[in-house]
Amino acid sequence: DSGGDVGQHTAMAVNPATGFAVIAYYSNTFGDARLYACSNADCSAGAAQTIETSGNVGRDIAIAFGADLGNVTNLFAVYTESTLGEVRYTRGNAPFSTFSAITLDQGRDPAMSVNALGFPDVVYRGAQDTLIYLRCLSFECTPANRVSQTIASAGKGFSASITRLPNGNAFVTA
């Protein structure tokens, strides 16, 4: 993608079904979240998609692959909607041409990891710069299917990151 000012706030994951990279990024020219799914090892070919175009979306993007359900490869993305100050979540299935975004909460700077059930766990900077941990209990991560808690006080939620320890527990830094 070379149309305008593109490629900021990149994230990458390897598609477990193909072994090829999938790259998510922000288009500063259009203010949207985009995705490029490589179709070969050197990524010289592939397909570009738009994840979301509503608002100023895609900064601080993170992506991860989750559990396959009925041979469907699930790709999760979290990112900031900058105008409204929201953390958004979406899920797409191969070939990653359709995404349906929802707002998780007011906040910024999300990071994500997939738990043993194949669902995302998200950390982000919430109100008053607190550190928020949100666990999705389903692929859709609707309000009825998620739990969240503040895990660090005001001023402690900047530049959050999350990964999995060998025992499966989440390890969070900010």
GROMACS .gro file of N, CA and C in nm:
model
  522
    1ASP      N    1   0.086  -0.118   0.000
    1ASP     CA    2   0.000   0.000   0.000
    1ASP      C    3   0.089   0.122   0.000
    2SER      N    4   0.081   0.202  -0.102
    2SER     CA    5   0.167   0.320  -0.110
    2SER      C    6   0.085   0.445  -0.138
    3GLY      N    7  -0.047   0.440  -0.122
    3GLY     CA    8  -0.133   0.553  -0.150
    3GLY      C    9  -0.137   0.652  -0.036
    4GLY      N   10  -0.049   0.752  -0.039
    4GLY     CA   11  -0.049   0.854   0.065
    4GLY      C   12   0.044   0.817   0.179
    5ASP      N   13   0.014   0.870   0.297
    5ASP     CA   14   0.093   0.849   0.417
    5ASP      C   15   0.040   0.726   0.489
    6VAL      N   16   0.096   0.609   0.459
    6VAL     CA   17   0.048   0.483   0.516
    6VAL      C   18   0.163   0.410   0.586
    7GLY      N   19   0.127   0.318   0.673
    7GLY     CA   20   0.227   0.231   0.735
    7GLY      C   21   0.265   0.266   0.876
    8GLN      N   22   0.197   0.362   0.937
    8GLN     CA   23   0.226   0.394   1.077
    8GLN      C   24   0.159   0.293   1.168
    9HIS      N   25   0.210   0.282   1.290
    9HIS     CA   26   0.148   0.198   1.394
    9HIS      C   27   0.129   0.054   1.345
   10THR      N   28   0.233  -0.007   1.296
   10THR     CA   29   0.222  -0.141   1.238
   10THR      C   30   0.222  -0.250   1.345
   11ALA      N   31   0.161  -0.361   1.308
   11ALA     CA   32   0.161  -0.483   1.389
   11ALA      C   33   0.168  -0.600   1.292
   12MET      N   34   0.224  -0.711   1.336
   12MET     CA   35   0.237  -0.825   1.248
   12MET      C   36   0.212  -0.955   1.325
   13ALA      N   37   0.154  -1.051   1.257
   13ALA     CA   38   0.133  -1.185   1.311
   13ALA      C   39   0.148  -1.283   1.196
   14VAL      N   40   0.178  -1.407   1.230
   14VAL     CA   41   0.190  -1.511   1.128
   14VAL      C   42   0.062  -1.592   1.127
   15ASN      N   43   0.003  -1.603   1.010
   15ASN     CA   44  -0.121  -1.680   0.994
   15ASN      C   45  -0.088  -1.829   1.013
   16PRO      N   46  -0.145  -1.894   1.114
   16PRO     CA   47  -0.112  -2.034   1.138
   16PRO      C   48  -0.160  -2.128   1.027
   17ALA      N   49  -0.258  -2.085   0.949
   17ALA     CA   50  -0.309  -2.170   0.841
   17ALA      C   51  -0.219  -2.167   0.718
   18THR      N   52  -0.150  -2.053   0.693
   18THR     CA   53  -0.067  -2.040   0.574
   18THR      C   54   0.082  -2.032   0.604
   19GLY      N   55   0.118  -1.987   0.724
   19GLY     CA   56   0.257  -1.964   0.759
   19GLY      C   57   0.310  -1.832   0.707
   20PHE      N   58   0.222  -1.748   0.650
   20PHE     CA   59   0.264  -1.620   0.594
   20PHE      C   60   0.222  -1.505   0.686
   21ALA      N   61   0.293  -1.395   0.674
   21ALA     CA   62   0.268  -1.278   0.758
   21ALA      C   63   0.137  -1.209   0.723
   22VAL      N   64   0.078  -1.149   0.826
   22VAL     CA   65  -0.035  -1.058   0.811
   22VAL      C   66   0.008  -0.930   0.883
   23ILE      N   67  -0.003  -0.818   0.812
   23ILE     CA   68   0.045  -0.690   0.864
   23ILE      C   69  -0.074  -0.594   0.877
   24ALA      N   70  -0.090  -0.538   0.995
   24ALA     CA   71  -0.194  -0.437   1.017
   24ALA      C   72  -0.124  -0.303   1.034
   25TYR      N   73  -0.190  -0.196   0.990
   25TYR     CA   74  -0.127  -0.064   0.998
   25TYR      C   75  -0.232   0.046   0.989
   26TYR      N   76  -0.187   0.167   1.015
   26TYR     CA   77  -0.273   0.285   1.013
   26TYR      C   78  -0.242   0.368   0.890
   27SER      N   79  -0.345   0.416   0.822
   27SER     CA   80  -0.330   0.508   0.710
   27SER      C   81  -0.356   0.649   0.761
   28ASN      N   82  -0.250   0.728   0.772
   28ASN     CA   83  -0.264   0.866   0.819
   28ASN      C   84  -0.340   0.950   0.716
   29THR      N   85  -0.325   0.919   0.589
   29THR     CA   86  -0.395   0.994   0.484
   29THR      C   87  -0.546   0.980   0.496
   30PHE      N   88  -0.592   0.859   0.521
   30PHE     CA   89  -0.737   0.833   0.525
   30PHE      C   90  -0.791   0.813   0.666
   31GLY      N   91  -0.704   0.800   0.764
   31GLY     CA   92  -0.748   0.783   0.902
   31GLY      C   93  -0.817   0.651   0.927
   32ASP      N   94  -0.769   0.543   0.861
   32ASP     CA   95  -0.832   0.413   0.880
   32ASP      C   96  -0.732   0.303   0.911
   33ALA      N   97  -0.787   0.192   0.961
   33ALA     CA   98  -0.709   0.073   0.994
   33ALA      C   99  -0.709  -0.019   0.874
   34ARG      N  100  -0.591  -0.068   0.837
   34ARG     CA  101  -0.579  -0.153   0.719
   34ARG      C  102  -0.502  -0.280   0.750
   35LEU      N  103  -0.512  -0.375   0.657
   35LEU     CA  104  -0.450  -0.506   0.674
   35LEU      C  105  -0.396  -0.552   0.540
   36TYR      N  106  -0.279  -0.614   0.543
   36TYR     CA  107  -0.223  -0.676   0.424
   36TYR      C  108  -0.190  -0.821   0.459
   37ALA      N  109  -0.255  -0.915   0.392
   37ALA     CA  110  -0.232  -1.058   0.415
   37ALA      C  111  -0.141  -1.109   0.305
   38CYS      N  112  -0.018  -1.145   0.341
   38CYS     CA  113   0.080  -1.194   0.244
   38CYS      C  114   0.038  -1.331   0.192
   39SER      N  115   0.065  -1.353   0.065
   39SER     CA  116   0.032  -1.484   0.006
   39SER      C  117   0.158  -1.562  -0.034
   40ASN      N  118   0.274  -1.510   0.003
   40ASN     CA  119   0.398  -1.585  -0.016
   40ASN      C  120   0.497  -1.546   0.094
   41ALA      N  121   0.608  -1.617   0.101
   41ALA     CA  122   0.700  -1.601   0.214
   41ALA      C  123   0.767  -1.464   0.219
   42ASP      N  124   0.797  -1.403   0.105
   42ASP     CA  125   0.864  -1.273   0.109
   42ASP      C  126   0.765  -1.156   0.103
   43CYS      N  127   0.637  -1.186   0.106
   43CYS     CA  128   0.531  -1.085   0.112
   43CYS      C  129   0.530  -0.995  -0.011
   44SER      N  130   0.582  -1.044  -0.124
   44SER     CA  131   0.579  -0.965  -0.247
   44SER      C  132   0.443  -0.974  -0.316
   45ALA      N  133   0.355  -1.060  -0.265
   45ALA     CA  134   0.219  -1.071  -0.317
   45ALA      C  135   0.125  -1.092  -0.199
   46GLY      N  136   0.003  -1.048  -0.217
   46GLY     CA  137  -0.096  -1.063  -0.111
   46GLY      C  138  -0.219  -0.980  -0.140
   47ALA      N  139  -0.301  -0.963  -0.038
   47ALA     CA  140  -0.426  -0.889  -0.054
   47ALA      C  141  -0.439  -0.783   0.055
   48ALA      N  142  -0.474  -0.663   0.013
   48ALA     CA  143  -0.495  -0.552   0.107
   48ALA      C  144  -0.644  -0.541   0.138
   49GLN      N  145  -0.673  -0.513   0.264
   49GLN     CA  146  -0.811  -0.497   0.310
   49GLN      C  147  -0.818  -0.377   0.402
   50THR      N  148  -0.937  -0.323   0.417
   50THR     CA  149  -0.960  -0.220   0.517
   50THR      C  150  -1.029  -0.285   0.635
   51ILE      N  151  -0.977  -0.261   0.756
   51ILE     CA  152  -1.038  -0.316   0.876
   51ILE      C  153  -1.154  -0.229   0.921
   52GLU      N  154  -1.130  -0.097   0.930
   52GLU     CA  155  -1.236  -0.005   0.969
   52GLU      C  156  -1.203   0.134   0.917
   53THR      N  157  -1.306   0.208   0.874
   53THR     CA  158  -1.289   0.343   0.822
   53THR      C  159  -1.370   0.446   0.900
   54SER      N  160  -1.445   0.403   1.000
   54SER     CA  161  -1.533   0.492   1.076
   54SER      C  162  -1.455   0.572   1.179
   55GLY      N  163  -1.435   0.701   1.153
   55GLY     CA  164  -1.361   0.784   1.247
   55GLY      C  165  -1.213   0.786   1.212
   56ASN      N  166  -1.131   0.816   1.309
   56ASN     CA  167  -0.987   0.819   1.295
   56ASN      C  168  -0.934   0.694   1.366
   57VAL      N  169  -0.933   0.582   1.298
   57VAL     CA  170  -0.910   0.451   1.360
   57VAL      C  171  -0.781   0.384   1.311
   58GLY      N  172  -0.719   0.309   1.402
   58GLY     CA  173  -0.607   0.226   1.363
   58GLY      C  174  -0.476   0.258   1.430
   59ARG      N  175  -0.468   0.368   1.503
   59ARG     CA  176  -0.344   0.394   1.575
   59ARG      C  177  -0.327   0.289   1.685
   60ASP      N  178  -0.204   0.262   1.719
   60ASP     CA  179  -0.171   0.168   1.827
   60ASP      C  180  -0.231   0.029   1.803
   61ILE      N  181  -0.234  -0.015   1.679
   61ILE     CA  182  -0.299  -0.143   1.646
   61ILE      C  183  -0.216  -0.262   1.692
   62ALA      N  184  -0.287  -0.364   1.739
   62ALA     CA  185  -0.227  -0.492   1.775
   62ALA      C  186  -0.313  -0.601   1.714
   63ILE      N  187  -0.251  -0.707   1.663
   63ILE     CA  188  -0.326  -0.818   1.605
   63ILE      C  189  -0.275  -0.950   1.661
   64ALA      N  190  -0.363  -1.049   1.660
   64ALA     CA  191  -0.324  -1.184   1.705
   64ALA      C  192  -0.422  -1.285   1.647
   65PHE      N  193  -0.373  -1.404   1.623
   65PHE     CA  194  -0.459  -1.512   1.577
   65PHE      C  195  -0.509  -1.589   1.697
   66GLY      N  196  -0.636  -1.630   1.691
   66GLY     CA  197  -0.696  -1.707   1.798
   66GLY      C  198  -0.726  -1.848   1.754
   67ALA      N  199  -0.799  -1.918   1.837
   67ALA     CA  200  -0.834  -2.057   1.809
   67ALA      C  201  -0.918  -2.068   1.681
   68ASP      N  202  -0.892  -2.172   1.605
   68ASP     CA  203  -0.973  -2.199   1.487
   68ASP      C  204  -1.103  -2.261   1.532
   69LEU      N  205  -1.210  -2.219   1.472
   69LEU     CA  206  -1.342  -2.271   1.504
   69LEU      C  207  -1.402  -2.325   1.376
   70GLY      N  208  -1.418  -2.455   1.366
   70GLY     CA  209  -1.471  -2.515   1.242
   70GLY      C  210  -1.383  -2.486   1.122
   71ASN      N  211  -1.251  -2.493   1.141
   71ASN     CA  212  -1.153  -2.465   1.036
   71ASN      C  213  -1.158  -2.321   0.986
   72VAL      N  214  -1.207  -2.229   1.069
   72VAL     CA  215  -1.207  -2.087   1.037
   72VAL      C  216  -1.096  -2.022   1.118
   73THR      N  217  -1.004  -1.957   1.051
   73THR     CA  218  -0.895  -1.890   1.119
   73THR      C  219  -0.942  -1.753   1.166
   74ASN      N  220  -0.936  -1.728   1.296
   74ASN     CA  221  -0.980  -1.603   1.355
   74ASN      C  222  -0.862  -1.509   1.375
   75LEU      N  223  -0.876  -1.386   1.324
   75LEU     CA  224  -0.777  -1.281   1.345
   75LEU      C  225  -0.843  -1.172   1.428
   76PHE      N  226  -0.782  -1.137   1.541
   76PHE     CA  227  -0.834  -1.033   1.628
   76PHE      C  228  -0.747  -0.908   1.612
   77ALA      N  229  -0.809  -0.791   1.626
   77ALA     CA  230  -0.736  -0.665   1.624
   77ALA      C  231  -0.794  -0.572   1.730
   78VAL      N  232  -0.707  -0.499   1.797
   78VAL     CA  233  -0.747  -0.391   1.887
   78VAL      C  234  -0.668  -0.267   1.845
   79TYR      N  235  -0.729  -0.152   1.859
   79TYR     CA  236  -0.666  -0.028   1.816
   79TYR      C  237  -0.739   0.091   1.878
   80THR      N  238  -0.681   0.208   1.861
   80THR     CA  239  -0.738   0.330   1.915
   80THR      C  240  -0.819   0.402   1.808
   81GLU      N  241  -0.936   0.451   1.848
   81GLU     CA  242  -1.013   0.548   1.769
   81GLU      C  243  -0.976   0.682   1.831
   82SER      N  244  -0.892   0.758   1.761
   82SER     CA  245  -0.828   0.875   1.820
   82SER      C  246  -0.922   0.992   1.845
   83THR      N  247  -1.018   1.016   1.760
   83THR     CA  248  -1.108   1.130   1.777
   83THR      C  249  -1.192   1.117   1.903
   84LEU      N  250  -1.248   0.998   1.926
   84LEU     CA  251  -1.335   0.975   2.040
   84LEU      C  252  -1.261   0.921   2.162
   85GLY      N  253  -1.134   0.884   2.145
   85GLY     CA  254  -1.056   0.829   2.257
   85GLY      C  255  -1.109   0.694   2.301
   86GLU      N  256  -1.133   0.604   2.204
   86GLU     CA  257  -1.189   0.473   2.234
   86GLU      C  258  -1.092   0.362   2.196
   87VAL      N  259  -1.100   0.251   2.269
   87VAL     CA  260  -1.032   0.129   2.230
   87VAL      C  261  -1.135   0.044   2.156
   88ARG      N  262  -1.102   0.006   2.034
   88ARG     CA  263  -1.193  -0.075   1.952
   88ARG      C  264  -1.135  -0.214   1.932
   89TYR      N  265  -1.228  -0.307   1.910
   89TYR     CA  266  -1.194  -0.450   1.892
   89TYR      C  267  -1.269  -0.500   1.769
   90THR      N  268  -1.204  -0.585   1.695
   90THR     CA  269  -1.271  -0.648   1.581
   90THR      C  270  -1.213  -0.787   1.559
   91ARG      N  271  -1.291  -0.866   1.489
   91ARG     CA  272  -1.248  -1.002   1.453
   91ARG      C  273  -1.279  -1.024   1.306
   92GLY      N  274  -1.187  -1.085   1.236
   92GLY     CA  275  -1.208  -1.121   1.097
   92GLY      C  276  -1.173  -1.267   1.076
   93ASN      N  277  -1.232  -1.326   0.976
   93ASN     CA  278  -1.204  -1.465   0.939
   93ASN      C  279  -1.139  -1.466   0.801
   94ALA      N  280  -1.054  -1.566   0.777
   94ALA     CA  281  -0.990  -1.579   0.646
   94ALA      C  282  -1.098  -1.580   0.538
   95PRO      N  283  -1.082  -1.506   0.431
   95PRO     CA  284  -0.963  -1.433   0.384
   95PRO      C  285  -0.952  -1.289   0.436
   96PHE      N  286  -1.011  -1.258   0.548
   96PHE     CA  287  -0.997  -1.129   0.616
   96PHE      C  288  -1.047  -1.012   0.534
   97SER      N  289  -1.161  -1.030   0.472
   97SER     CA  290  -1.221  -0.923   0.392
   97SER      C  291  -1.335  -0.852   0.465
   98THR      N  292  -1.381  -0.909   0.576
   98THR     CA  293  -1.492  -0.850   0.651
   98THR      C  294  -1.457  -0.844   0.799
   99PHE      N  295  -1.472  -0.726   0.855
   99PHE     CA  296  -1.450  -0.703   0.997
   99PHE      C  297  -1.569  -0.626   1.052
  100SER      N  298  -1.602  -0.648   1.175
  100SER     CA  299  -1.711  -0.576   1.241
  100SER      C  300  -1.660  -0.527   1.376
  101ALA      N  301  -1.633  -0.397   1.385
  101ALA     CA  302  -1.570  -0.341   1.504
  101ALA      C  303  -1.672  -0.303   1.611
  102ILE      N  304  -1.630  -0.317   1.737
  102ILE     CA  305  -1.708  -0.270   1.850
  102ILE      C  306  -1.616  -0.188   1.941
  103THR      N  307  -1.675  -0.099   2.019
  103THR     CA  308  -1.598  -0.022   2.115
  103THR      C  309  -1.590  -0.100   2.246
  104LEU      N  310  -1.468  -0.116   2.297
  104LEU     CA  311  -1.451  -0.184   2.425
  104LEU      C  312  -1.469  -0.086   2.541
  105ASP      N  313  -1.411   0.035   2.527
  105ASP     CA  314  -1.413   0.129   2.639
  105ASP      C  315  -1.345   0.258   2.594
  106GLN      N  316  -1.356   0.362   2.675
  106GLN     CA  317  -1.276   0.482   2.656
  106GLN      C  318  -1.133   0.445   2.691
  107GLY      N  319  -1.038   0.487   2.608
  107GLY     CA  320  -0.899   0.456   2.637
  107GLY      C  321  -0.812   0.468   2.513
  108ARG      N  322  -0.686   0.429   2.530
  108ARG     CA  323  -0.587   0.436   2.424
  108ARG      C  324  -0.480   0.329   2.447
  109ASP      N  325  -0.392   0.317   2.350
  109ASP     CA  326  -0.273   0.232   2.360
  109ASP      C  327  -0.301   0.086   2.394
  110PRO      N  328  -0.389   0.018   2.321
  110PRO     CA  329  -0.417  -0.121   2.356
  110PRO      C  330  -0.306  -0.217   2.312
  111ALA      N  331  -0.298  -0.327   2.384
  111ALA     CA  332  -0.213  -0.440   2.348
  111ALA      C  333  -0.295  -0.566   2.372
  112MET      N  334  -0.257  -0.677   2.309
  112MET     CA  335  -0.342  -0.796   2.314
  112MET      C  336  -0.258  -0.922   2.314
  113SER      N  337  -0.315  -1.025   2.378
  113SER     CA  338  -0.260  -1.160   2.376
  113SER      C  339  -0.379  -1.255   2.373
  114VAL      N  340  -0.360  -1.373   2.321
  114VAL     CA  341  -0.468  -1.471   2.315
  114VAL      C  342  -0.445  -1.575   2.425
  115ASN      N  343  -0.551  -1.603   2.502
  115ASN     CA  344  -0.539  -1.698   2.613
  115ASN      C  345  -0.556  -1.841   2.564
  116ALA      N  346  -0.548  -1.937   2.654
  116ALA     CA  347  -0.552  -2.080   2.620
  116ALA      C  348  -0.684  -2.122   2.554
  117LEU      N  349  -0.791  -2.047   2.578
  117LEU     CA  350  -0.921  -2.077   2.515
  117LEU      C  351  -0.930  -2.022   2.373
  118GLY      N  352  -0.831  -1.941   2.333
  118GLY     CA  353  -0.831  -1.882   2.200
  118GLY      C  354  -0.900  -1.747   2.195
  119PHE      N  355  -0.932  -1.689   2.313
  119PHE     CA  356  -0.997  -1.558   2.319
  119PHE      C  357  -0.895  -1.452   2.357
  120PRO      N  358  -0.916  -1.328   2.313
  120PRO     CA  359  -0.821  -1.221   2.345
  120PRO      C  360  -0.830  -1.171   2.488
  121ASP      N  361  -0.715  -1.136   2.542
  121ASP     CA  362  -0.702  -1.057   2.663
  121ASP      C  363  -0.639  -0.925   2.618
  122VAL      N  364  -0.694  -0.814   2.663
  122VAL     CA  365  -0.652  -0.682   2.618
  122VAL      C  366  -0.612  -0.598   2.738
  123VAL      N  367  -0.504  -0.523   2.726
  123VAL     CA  368  -0.467  -0.423   2.825
  123VAL      C  369  -0.460  -0.289   2.753
  124TYR      N  370  -0.495  -0.182   2.825
  124TYR     CA  371  -0.494  -0.049   2.763
  124TYR      C  372  -0.491   0.059   2.870
  125ARG      N  373  -0.462   0.181   2.825
  125ARG     CA  374  -0.462   0.298   2.911
  125ARG      C  375  -0.604   0.352   2.918
  126GLY      N  376  -0.664   0.345   3.034
  126GLY     CA  377  -0.802   0.388   3.054
  126GLY      C  378  -0.811   0.530   3.107
  127ALA      N  379  -0.926   0.564   3.164
  127ALA     CA  380  -0.950   0.696   3.221
  127ALA      C  381  -0.845   0.729   3.327
  128GLN      N  382  -0.806   0.854   3.335
  128GLN     CA  383  -0.702   0.900   3.428
  128GLN      C  384  -0.572   0.821   3.413
  129ASP      N  385  -0.551   0.767   3.294
  129ASP     CA  386  -0.429   0.693   3.262
  129ASP      C  387  -0.408   0.571   3.351
  130THR      N  388  -0.518   0.507   3.393
  130THR     CA  389  -0.510   0.381   3.467
  130THR      C  390  -0.477   0.268   3.370
  131LEU      N  391  -0.434   0.156   3.423
  131LEU     CA  392  -0.406   0.038   3.342
  131LEU      C  393  -0.524  -0.057   3.358
  132ILE      N  394  -0.589  -0.089   3.247
  132ILE     CA  395  -0.708  -0.174   3.247
  132ILE      C  396  -0.674  -0.308   3.181
  133TYR      N  397  -0.722  -0.416   3.243
  133TYR     CA  398  -0.709  -0.552   3.189
  133TYR      C  399  -0.850  -0.599   3.154
  134LEU      N  400  -0.870  -0.639   3.029
  134LEU     CA  401  -1.001  -0.684   2.982
  134LEU      C  402  -0.988  -0.824   2.923
  135ARG      N  403  -1.071  -0.916   2.968
  135ARG     CA  404  -1.070  -1.054   2.917
  135ARG      C  405  -1.197  -1.079   2.837
  136CYS      N  406  -1.181  -1.118   2.711
  136CYS     CA  407  -1.295  -1.155   2.628
  136CYS      C  408  -1.333  -1.300   2.662
  137LEU      N  409  -1.460  -1.323   2.682
  137LEU     CA  410  -1.510  -1.457   2.713
  137LEU      C  411  -1.573  -1.524   2.593
  138SER      N  412  -1.566  -1.457   2.478
  138SER     CA  413  -1.617  -1.512   2.351
  138SER      C  414  -1.540  -1.444   2.238
  139PHE      N  415  -1.556  -1.493   2.116
  139PHE     CA  416  -1.493  -1.429   2.001
  139PHE      C  417  -1.548  -1.290   1.976
  140GLU      N  418  -1.678  -1.269   2.009
  140GLU     CA  419  -1.741  -1.142   1.983
  140GLU      C  420  -1.702  -1.035   2.084
  141CYS      N  421  -1.671  -1.072   2.206
  141CYS     CA  422  -1.627  -0.982   2.313
  141CYS      C  423  -1.729  -0.870   2.339
  142THR      N  424  -1.856  -0.904   2.332
  142THR     CA  425  -1.962  -0.807   2.361
  142THR      C  426  -1.962  -0.775   2.510
  143PRO      N  427  -2.030  -0.668   2.552
  143PRO     CA  428  -2.031  -0.634   2.695
  143PRO      C  429  -2.074  -0.750   2.786
  144ALA      N  430  -2.165  -0.834   2.740
  144ALA     CA  431  -2.210  -0.947   2.821
  144ALA      C  432  -2.107  -1.060   2.825
  145ASN      N  433  -2.008  -1.055   2.734
  145ASN     CA  434  -1.909  -1.162   2.722
  145ASN      C  435  -1.767  -1.112   2.744
  146ARG      N  436  -1.751  -1.025   2.844
  146ARG     CA  437  -1.618  -0.979   2.880
  146ARG      C  438  -1.618  -0.930   3.025
  147VAL      N  439  -1.502  -0.934   3.085
  147VAL     CA  440  -1.483  -0.880   3.220
  147VAL      C  441  -1.358  -0.792   3.216
  148SER      N  442  -1.361  -0.688   3.298
  148SER     CA  443  -1.244  -0.601   3.303
  148SER      C  444  -1.219  -0.553   3.444
  149GLN      N  445  -1.097  -0.512   3.469
  149GLN     CA  446  -1.062  -0.459   3.600
  149GLN      C  447  -0.945  -0.363   3.585
  150THR      N  448  -0.938  -0.267   3.674
  150THR     CA  449  -0.825  -0.176   3.681
  150THR      C  450  -0.714  -0.248   3.758
  151ILE      N  451  -0.595  -0.257   3.696
  151ILE     CA  452  -0.486  -0.328   3.764
  151ILE      C  453  -0.372  -0.235   3.805
  152ALA      N  454  -0.381  -0.106   3.767
  152ALA     CA  455  -0.282  -0.008   3.814
  152ALA      C  456  -0.349   0.128   3.821
  153SER      N  457  -0.310   0.206   3.917
  153SER     CA  458  -0.375   0.333   3.948
  153SER      C  459  -0.343   0.442   3.845
  154ALA      N  460  -0.405   0.556   3.866
  154ALA     CA  461  -0.391   0.672   3.777
  154ALA      C  462  -0.244   0.702   3.751
  155GLY      N  463  -0.215   0.729   3.623
  155GLY     CA  464  -0.079   0.762   3.583
  155GLY      C  465   0.010   0.643   3.556
  156LYS      N  466  -0.043   0.520   3.564
  156LYS     CA  467   0.038   0.399   3.549
  156LYS      C  468   0.007   0.318   3.423
  157GLY      N  469  -0.081   0.367   3.335
  157GLY     CA  470  -0.127   0.285   3.225
  157GLY      C  471  -0.064   0.310   3.090
  158PHE      N  472   0.043   0.386   3.084
  158PHE     CA  473   0.104   0.421   2.955
  158PHE      C  474   0.179   0.304   2.893
  159SER      N  475   0.169   0.293   2.760
  159SER     CA  476   0.245   0.196   2.680
  159SER      C  477   0.234   0.054   2.733
  160ALA      N  478   0.113   0.009   2.754
  160ALA     CA  479   0.089  -0.126   2.806
  160ALA      C  480   0.132  -0.233   2.706
  161SER      N  481   0.177  -0.346   2.760
  161SER     CA  482   0.206  -0.463   2.677
  161SER      C  483   0.163  -0.587   2.754
  162ILE      N  484   0.136  -0.694   2.680
  162ILE     CA  485   0.092  -0.819   2.741
  162ILE      C  486   0.150  -0.935   2.661
  163THR      N  487   0.191  -1.039   2.730
  163THR     CA  488   0.238  -1.161   2.667
  163THR      C  489   0.198  -1.278   2.755
  164ARG      N  490   0.222  -1.398   2.709
  164ARG     CA  491   0.190  -1.520   2.785
  164ARG      C  492   0.317  -1.583   2.840
  165LEU      N  493   0.311  -1.621   2.966
  165LEU     CA  494   0.420  -1.697   3.028
  165LEU      C  495   0.403  -1.845   2.990
  166PRO      N  496   0.507  -1.927   3.006
  166PRO     CA  497   0.495  -2.069   2.972
  166PRO      C  498   0.380  -2.140   3.044
  167ASN      N  499   0.342  -2.093   3.163
  167ASN     CA  500   0.232  -2.156   3.235
  167ASN      C  501   0.094  -2.106   3.189
  168GLY      N  502   0.092  -2.016   3.090
  168GLY     CA  503  -0.034  -1.966   3.036
  168GLY      C  504  -0.084  -1.838   3.097
  169ASN      N  505  -0.024  -1.796   3.209
  169ASN     CA  506  -0.065  -1.671   3.274
  169ASN      C  507  -0.024  -1.551   3.190
  170ALA      N  508  -0.102  -1.444   3.201
  170ALA     CA  509  -0.069  -1.319   3.135
  170ALA      C  510   0.039  -1.246   3.212
  171PHE      N  511   0.133  -1.185   3.141
  171PHE     CA  512   0.235  -1.101   3.201
  171PHE      C  513   0.217  -0.964   3.139
  172VAL      N  514   0.187  -0.863   3.223
  172VAL     CA  515   0.152  -0.729   3.176
  172VAL      C  516   0.255  -0.630   3.225
  173THR      N  517   0.295  -0.538   3.138
  173THR     CA  518   0.382  -0.427   3.178
  173THR      C  519   0.320  -0.296   3.129
  174ALA      N  520   0.356  -0.188   3.194
  174ALA     CA  521   0.315  -0.053   3.151
  174ALA      C  522   0.411   0.046   3.211
   0.00000   0.00000   0.00000
